[in-house]
Short mmCIF file of C-alpha atoms and ligand atoms in Angstrom, two decimals:
data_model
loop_
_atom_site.label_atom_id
_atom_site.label_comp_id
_atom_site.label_asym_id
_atom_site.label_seq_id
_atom_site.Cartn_x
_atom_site.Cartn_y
_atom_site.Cartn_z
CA UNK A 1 -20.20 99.62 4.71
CA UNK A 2 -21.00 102.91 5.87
CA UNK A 3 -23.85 103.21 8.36
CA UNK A 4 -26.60 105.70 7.71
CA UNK A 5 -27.08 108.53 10.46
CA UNK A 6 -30.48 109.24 9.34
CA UNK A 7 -33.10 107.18 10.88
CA UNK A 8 -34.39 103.86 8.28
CA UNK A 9 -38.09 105.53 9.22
CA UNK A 10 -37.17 108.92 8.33
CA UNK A 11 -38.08 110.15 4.52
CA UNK A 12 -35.14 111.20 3.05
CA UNK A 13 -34.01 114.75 2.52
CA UNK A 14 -33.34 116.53 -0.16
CA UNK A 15 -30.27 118.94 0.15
CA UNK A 16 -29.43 121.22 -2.45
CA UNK A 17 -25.87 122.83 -2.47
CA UNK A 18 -24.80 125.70 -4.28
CA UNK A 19 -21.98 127.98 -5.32
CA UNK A 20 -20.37 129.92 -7.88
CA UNK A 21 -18.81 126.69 -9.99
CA UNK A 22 -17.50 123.54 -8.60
CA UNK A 23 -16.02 124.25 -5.46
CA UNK A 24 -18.95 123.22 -3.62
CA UNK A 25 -18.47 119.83 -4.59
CA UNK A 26 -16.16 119.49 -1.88
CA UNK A 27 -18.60 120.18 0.22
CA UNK A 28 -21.18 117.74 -1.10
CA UNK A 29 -18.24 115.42 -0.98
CA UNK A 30 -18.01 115.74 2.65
CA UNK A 31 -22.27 115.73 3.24
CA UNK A 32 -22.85 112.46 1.09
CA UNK A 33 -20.39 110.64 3.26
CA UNK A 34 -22.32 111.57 6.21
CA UNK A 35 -25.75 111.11 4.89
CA UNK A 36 -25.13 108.58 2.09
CA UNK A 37 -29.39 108.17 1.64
CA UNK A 38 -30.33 111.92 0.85
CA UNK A 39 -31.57 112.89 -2.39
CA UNK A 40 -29.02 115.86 -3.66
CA UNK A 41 -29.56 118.99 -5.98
CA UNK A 42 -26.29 121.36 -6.22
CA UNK A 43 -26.13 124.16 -8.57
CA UNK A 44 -23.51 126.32 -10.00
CA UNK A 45 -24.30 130.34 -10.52
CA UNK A 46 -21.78 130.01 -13.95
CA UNK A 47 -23.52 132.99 -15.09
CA UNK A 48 -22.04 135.20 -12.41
CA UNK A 49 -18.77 133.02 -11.98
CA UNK A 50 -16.45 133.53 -10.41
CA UNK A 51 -18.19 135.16 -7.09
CA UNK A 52 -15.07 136.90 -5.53
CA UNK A 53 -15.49 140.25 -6.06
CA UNK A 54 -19.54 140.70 -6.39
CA UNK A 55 -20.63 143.29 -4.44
CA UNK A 56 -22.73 141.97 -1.38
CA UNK A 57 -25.91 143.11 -2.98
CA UNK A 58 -25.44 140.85 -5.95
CA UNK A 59 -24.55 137.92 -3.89
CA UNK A 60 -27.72 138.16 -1.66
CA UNK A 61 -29.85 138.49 -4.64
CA UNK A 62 -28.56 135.67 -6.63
CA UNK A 63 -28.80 133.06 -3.60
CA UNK A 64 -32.51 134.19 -3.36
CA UNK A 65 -33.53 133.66 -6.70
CA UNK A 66 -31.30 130.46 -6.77
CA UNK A 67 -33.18 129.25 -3.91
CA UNK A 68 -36.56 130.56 -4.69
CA UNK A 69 -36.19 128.84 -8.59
CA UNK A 70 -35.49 125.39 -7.20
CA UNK A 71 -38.12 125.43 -4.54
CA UNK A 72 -40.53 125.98 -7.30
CA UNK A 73 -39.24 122.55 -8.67
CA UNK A 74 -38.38 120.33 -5.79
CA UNK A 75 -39.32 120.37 -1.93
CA UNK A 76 -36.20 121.32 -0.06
CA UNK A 77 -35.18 120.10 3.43
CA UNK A 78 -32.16 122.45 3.41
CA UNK A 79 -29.63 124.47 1.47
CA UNK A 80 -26.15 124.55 2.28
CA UNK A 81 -24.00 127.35 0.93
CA UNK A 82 -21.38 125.64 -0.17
CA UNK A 83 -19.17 128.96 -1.14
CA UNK A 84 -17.32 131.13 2.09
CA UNK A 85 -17.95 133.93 -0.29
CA UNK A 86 -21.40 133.97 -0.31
CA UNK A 87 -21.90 132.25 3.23
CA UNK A 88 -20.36 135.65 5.01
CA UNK A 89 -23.28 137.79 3.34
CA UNK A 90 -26.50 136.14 2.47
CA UNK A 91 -27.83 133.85 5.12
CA UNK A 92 -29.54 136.03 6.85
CA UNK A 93 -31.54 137.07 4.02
CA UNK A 94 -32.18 132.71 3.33
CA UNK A 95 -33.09 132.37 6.68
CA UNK A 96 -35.18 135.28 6.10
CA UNK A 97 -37.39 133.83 3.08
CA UNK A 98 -37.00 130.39 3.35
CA UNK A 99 -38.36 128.07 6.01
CA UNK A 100 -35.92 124.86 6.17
CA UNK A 101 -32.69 124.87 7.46
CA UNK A 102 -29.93 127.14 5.92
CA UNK A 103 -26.56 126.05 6.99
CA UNK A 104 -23.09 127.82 5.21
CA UNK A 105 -19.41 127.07 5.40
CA UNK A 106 -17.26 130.37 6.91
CA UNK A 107 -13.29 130.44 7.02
CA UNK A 108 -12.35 127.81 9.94
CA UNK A 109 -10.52 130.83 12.06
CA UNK A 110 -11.39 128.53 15.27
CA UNK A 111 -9.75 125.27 14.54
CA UNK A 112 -6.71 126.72 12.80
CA UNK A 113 -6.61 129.19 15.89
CA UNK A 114 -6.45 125.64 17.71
CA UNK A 115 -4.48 123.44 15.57
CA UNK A 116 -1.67 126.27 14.80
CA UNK A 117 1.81 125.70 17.05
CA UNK A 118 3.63 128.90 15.83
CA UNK A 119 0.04 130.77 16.16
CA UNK A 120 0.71 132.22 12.57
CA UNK A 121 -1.88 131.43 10.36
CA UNK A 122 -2.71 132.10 6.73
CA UNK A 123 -6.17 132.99 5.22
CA UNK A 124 -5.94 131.71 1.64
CA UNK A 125 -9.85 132.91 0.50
CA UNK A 126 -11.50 134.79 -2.20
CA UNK A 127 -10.56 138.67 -2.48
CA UNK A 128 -14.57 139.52 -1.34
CA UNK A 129 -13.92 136.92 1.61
CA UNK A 130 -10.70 138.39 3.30
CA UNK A 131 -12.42 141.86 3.15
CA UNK A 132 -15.60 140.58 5.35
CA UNK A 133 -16.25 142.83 8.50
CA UNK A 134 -17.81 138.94 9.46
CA UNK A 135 -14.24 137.74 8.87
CA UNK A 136 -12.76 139.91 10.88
CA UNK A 137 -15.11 139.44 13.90
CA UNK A 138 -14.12 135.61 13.64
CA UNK A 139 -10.83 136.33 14.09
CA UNK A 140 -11.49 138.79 17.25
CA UNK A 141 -13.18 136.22 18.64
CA UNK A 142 -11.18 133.36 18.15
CA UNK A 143 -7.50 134.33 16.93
CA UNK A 144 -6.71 137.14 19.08
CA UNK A 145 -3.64 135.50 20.15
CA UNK A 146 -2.72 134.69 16.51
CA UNK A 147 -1.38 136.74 13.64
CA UNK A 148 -3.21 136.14 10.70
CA UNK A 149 -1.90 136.55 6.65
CA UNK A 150 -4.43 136.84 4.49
CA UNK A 151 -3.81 136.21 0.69
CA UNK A 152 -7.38 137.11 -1.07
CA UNK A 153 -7.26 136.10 -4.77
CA UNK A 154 -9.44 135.42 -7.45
CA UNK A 155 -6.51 133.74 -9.83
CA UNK A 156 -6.65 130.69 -7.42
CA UNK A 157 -10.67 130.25 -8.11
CA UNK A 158 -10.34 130.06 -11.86
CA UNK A 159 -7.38 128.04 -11.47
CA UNK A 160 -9.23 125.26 -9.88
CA UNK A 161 -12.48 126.03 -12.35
CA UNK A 162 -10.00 125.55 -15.20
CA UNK A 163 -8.58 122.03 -13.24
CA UNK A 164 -11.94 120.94 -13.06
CA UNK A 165 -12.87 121.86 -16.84
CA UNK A 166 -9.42 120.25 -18.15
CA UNK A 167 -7.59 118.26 -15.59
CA UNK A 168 -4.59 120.67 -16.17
CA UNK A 169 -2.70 123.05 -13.67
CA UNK A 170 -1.63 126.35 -14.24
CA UNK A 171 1.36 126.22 -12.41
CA UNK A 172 3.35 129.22 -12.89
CA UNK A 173 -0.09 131.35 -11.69
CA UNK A 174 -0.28 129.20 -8.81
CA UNK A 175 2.65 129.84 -7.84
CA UNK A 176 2.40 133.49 -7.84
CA UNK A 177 -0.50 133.19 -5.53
CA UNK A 178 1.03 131.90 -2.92
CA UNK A 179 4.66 133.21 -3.16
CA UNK A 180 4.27 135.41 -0.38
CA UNK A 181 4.51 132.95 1.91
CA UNK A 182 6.85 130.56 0.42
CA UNK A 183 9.48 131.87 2.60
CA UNK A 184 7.44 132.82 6.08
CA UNK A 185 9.58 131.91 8.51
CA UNK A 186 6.35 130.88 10.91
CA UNK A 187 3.61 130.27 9.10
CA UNK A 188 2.22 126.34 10.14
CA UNK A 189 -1.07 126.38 9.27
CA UNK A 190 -3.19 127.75 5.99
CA UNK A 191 -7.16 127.48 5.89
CA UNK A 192 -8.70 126.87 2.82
CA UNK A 193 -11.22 129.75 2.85
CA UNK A 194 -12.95 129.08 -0.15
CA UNK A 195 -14.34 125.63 -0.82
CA UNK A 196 -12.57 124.88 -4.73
CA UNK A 197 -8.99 125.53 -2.86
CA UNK A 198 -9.10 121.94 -1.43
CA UNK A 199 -9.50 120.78 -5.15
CA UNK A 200 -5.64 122.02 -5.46
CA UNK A 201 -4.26 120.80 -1.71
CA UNK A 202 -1.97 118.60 -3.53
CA UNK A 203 -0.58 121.08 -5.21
CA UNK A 204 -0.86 123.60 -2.78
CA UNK A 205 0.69 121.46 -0.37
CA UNK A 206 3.87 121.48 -2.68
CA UNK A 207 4.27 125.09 -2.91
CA UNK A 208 4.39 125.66 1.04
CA UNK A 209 6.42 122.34 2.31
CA UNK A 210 6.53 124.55 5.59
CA UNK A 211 3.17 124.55 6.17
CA UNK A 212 2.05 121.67 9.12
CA UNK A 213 -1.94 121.86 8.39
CA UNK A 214 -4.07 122.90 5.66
CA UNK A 215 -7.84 123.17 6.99
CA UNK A 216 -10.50 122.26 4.68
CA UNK A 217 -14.14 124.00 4.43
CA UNK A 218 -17.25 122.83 5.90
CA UNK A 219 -15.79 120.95 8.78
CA UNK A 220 -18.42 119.71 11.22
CA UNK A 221 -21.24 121.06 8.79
CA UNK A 222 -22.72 117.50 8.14
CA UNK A 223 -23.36 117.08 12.19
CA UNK A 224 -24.68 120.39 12.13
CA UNK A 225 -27.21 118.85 9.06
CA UNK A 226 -27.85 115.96 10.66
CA UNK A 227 -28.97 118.12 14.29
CA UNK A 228 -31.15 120.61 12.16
CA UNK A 229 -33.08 117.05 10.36
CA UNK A 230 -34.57 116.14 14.31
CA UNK A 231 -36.10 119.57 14.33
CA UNK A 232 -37.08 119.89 10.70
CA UNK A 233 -38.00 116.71 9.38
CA UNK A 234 -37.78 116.19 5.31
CA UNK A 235 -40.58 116.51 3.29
CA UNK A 236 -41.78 113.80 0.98
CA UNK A 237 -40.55 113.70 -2.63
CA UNK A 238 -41.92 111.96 -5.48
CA UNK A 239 -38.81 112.41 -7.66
CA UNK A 240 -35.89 110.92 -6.29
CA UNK A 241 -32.97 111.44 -8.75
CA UNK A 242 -29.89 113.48 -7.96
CA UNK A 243 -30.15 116.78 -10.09
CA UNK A 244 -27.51 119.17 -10.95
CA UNK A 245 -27.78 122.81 -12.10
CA UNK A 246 -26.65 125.53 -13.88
CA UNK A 247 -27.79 129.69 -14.80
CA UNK A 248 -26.63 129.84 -18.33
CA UNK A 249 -25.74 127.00 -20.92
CA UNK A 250 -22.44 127.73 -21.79
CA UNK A 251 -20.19 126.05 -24.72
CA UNK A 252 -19.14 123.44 -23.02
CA UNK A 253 -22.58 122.19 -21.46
CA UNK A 254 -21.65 118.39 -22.64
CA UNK A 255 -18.14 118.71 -20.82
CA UNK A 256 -20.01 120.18 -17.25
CA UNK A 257 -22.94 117.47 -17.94
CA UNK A 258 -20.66 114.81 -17.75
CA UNK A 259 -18.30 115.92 -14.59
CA UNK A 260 -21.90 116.24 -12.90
CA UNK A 261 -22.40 112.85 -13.51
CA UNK A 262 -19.38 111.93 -12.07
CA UNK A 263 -19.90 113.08 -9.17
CA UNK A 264 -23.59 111.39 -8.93
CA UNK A 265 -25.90 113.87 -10.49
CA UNK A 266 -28.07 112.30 -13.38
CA UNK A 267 -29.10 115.36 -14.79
CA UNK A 268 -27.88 118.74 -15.85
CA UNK A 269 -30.56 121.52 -16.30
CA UNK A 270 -30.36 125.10 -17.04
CA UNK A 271 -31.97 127.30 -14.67
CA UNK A 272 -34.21 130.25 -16.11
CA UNK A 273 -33.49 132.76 -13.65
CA UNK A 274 -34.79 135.63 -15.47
N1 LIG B 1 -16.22 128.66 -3.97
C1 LIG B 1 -16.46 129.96 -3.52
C2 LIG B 1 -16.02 130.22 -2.10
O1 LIG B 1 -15.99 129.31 -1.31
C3 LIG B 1 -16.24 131.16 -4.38
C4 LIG B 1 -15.50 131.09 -5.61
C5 LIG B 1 -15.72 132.32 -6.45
O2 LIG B 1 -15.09 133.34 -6.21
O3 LIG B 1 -16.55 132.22 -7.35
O4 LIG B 1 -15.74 131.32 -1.73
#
């Protein structure tokens, strides 16, 4: 069984997570296995899906009245941005109105920088991502031995939204996403820029046989969690349940309500942002 890296005295923390759709889920995938005992919130901004090509105003705004509407409900310990989209604009405006720990997931330039043999690496992200002045400085710091592709679509995001939704693959679009590299002569390794791309790596995997490593979002942000907890200990809650949700109640509320609670959350609500 997995042991818990949060101290047996320690109250438990409530995280929330939040994104565009369901791509952060692969972040709150990777958090829960680290810190099995927290209590976890994660809501999807469906109302302004998908987030790719929002202007940077809209972004910042939206994760502060995301934020600001759940605090009103729950206590937070911290909020993880669990979309590379929104991480490279608005946490400095969290940090700036919110006093627990903001932590965000930005494309893994380092590791790939690292991990790469050939020193060619691809940037599969969102079309706002690959545009990022912040992106670009990540790769001057870390990659400036590398060339890096970039491939910034928003096709690849509704893709995976659609997977989610209906367990089926568009194929042929897919495909088109990531033709221009089918053929790269040295391209080894691809990072998964936007946190719903590792909900196709399977398939992604199968389009680019060349490709050596595929690096998935949010790596080493659940020791970076678990560090921030011995400065900023939780606060107490008296509800306890997992609780997922959403900005707008769209047509297929059942469908989402149910996927939630596959993944752990009891209950879907509909956020009132207005
Ligand atoms: N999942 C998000 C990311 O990591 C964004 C998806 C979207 O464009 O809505 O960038």
């Amino acid at each position: 069984m997995m042991e818990s890296k949060l101290s047996k005295k320690a109250l438990k923390p409530t995280i929330l997570l939040y994104d565009s759709g369901m791509g952060g889920l692969t972040i709150y995938d990777a958090i829960r296995r680290a810190l099995p005992d927290a209590h976890y919130l994660y809501c999807f901004d469906n109302a302004f899906f998908p987030y790719s090509e929002k202007s940077e105003a809209v972004l910042i705004e939206r994760a502060v009245a995301i934020v600001q509407k759940i605090a009103e409900i729950r206590p937070l310990s911290a909020v993880v941005v669990a979309c590379n989209t929104a991480s490279t604009v608005v946490l400095p405006a969290l940090r700036a109105n919110f006093r627990c720990p903001i932590v965000g997931t930005v494309p893994a330039i380092k590791p790939a920088a690292q991990i790469s043999k050939s020193k060619t690496i691809g940037l599969l992200a969102t079309k706002g991502t690959v545009n990022r002045p912040y992106v670009d400085e990540l790769i001057a710091q870390y990659a400036p031995h590398c060339v890096v592709e970039k491939i910034g679509t928003t096709d690849l995001v509704e893709i995976v939204e659609e997977k989610q939704q209906s367990g089926v693959v568009d194929w042929q679009r897919l495909e088109k996403v990531v033709a221009p590299w089918q053929n790269h002569p040295t391209l080894d390794t691809v990072i998964l820029g936007c946190t719903h791309f590792p909900l196709v790596k399977a398939e992604l995997q199968q389009l680019l046989p060349n490709v050596a490593y595929f690096i998935d979002p949010g790596v080493g942000l659940s020791n970076r969690l678990i560090e921030l907890f011995k400065y900023f200990p939780p606060y107490p809650e008296e509800k306890s349940i997992n609780t997922a949700f959403c900005t707008q109640k769209s047509p297929n509320f059942p469908q989402r309500e149910k996927i939630m609670q596959q993944w752990g959350f009891e209950e879907l609500v509909v956020l009132d942002l207005e």
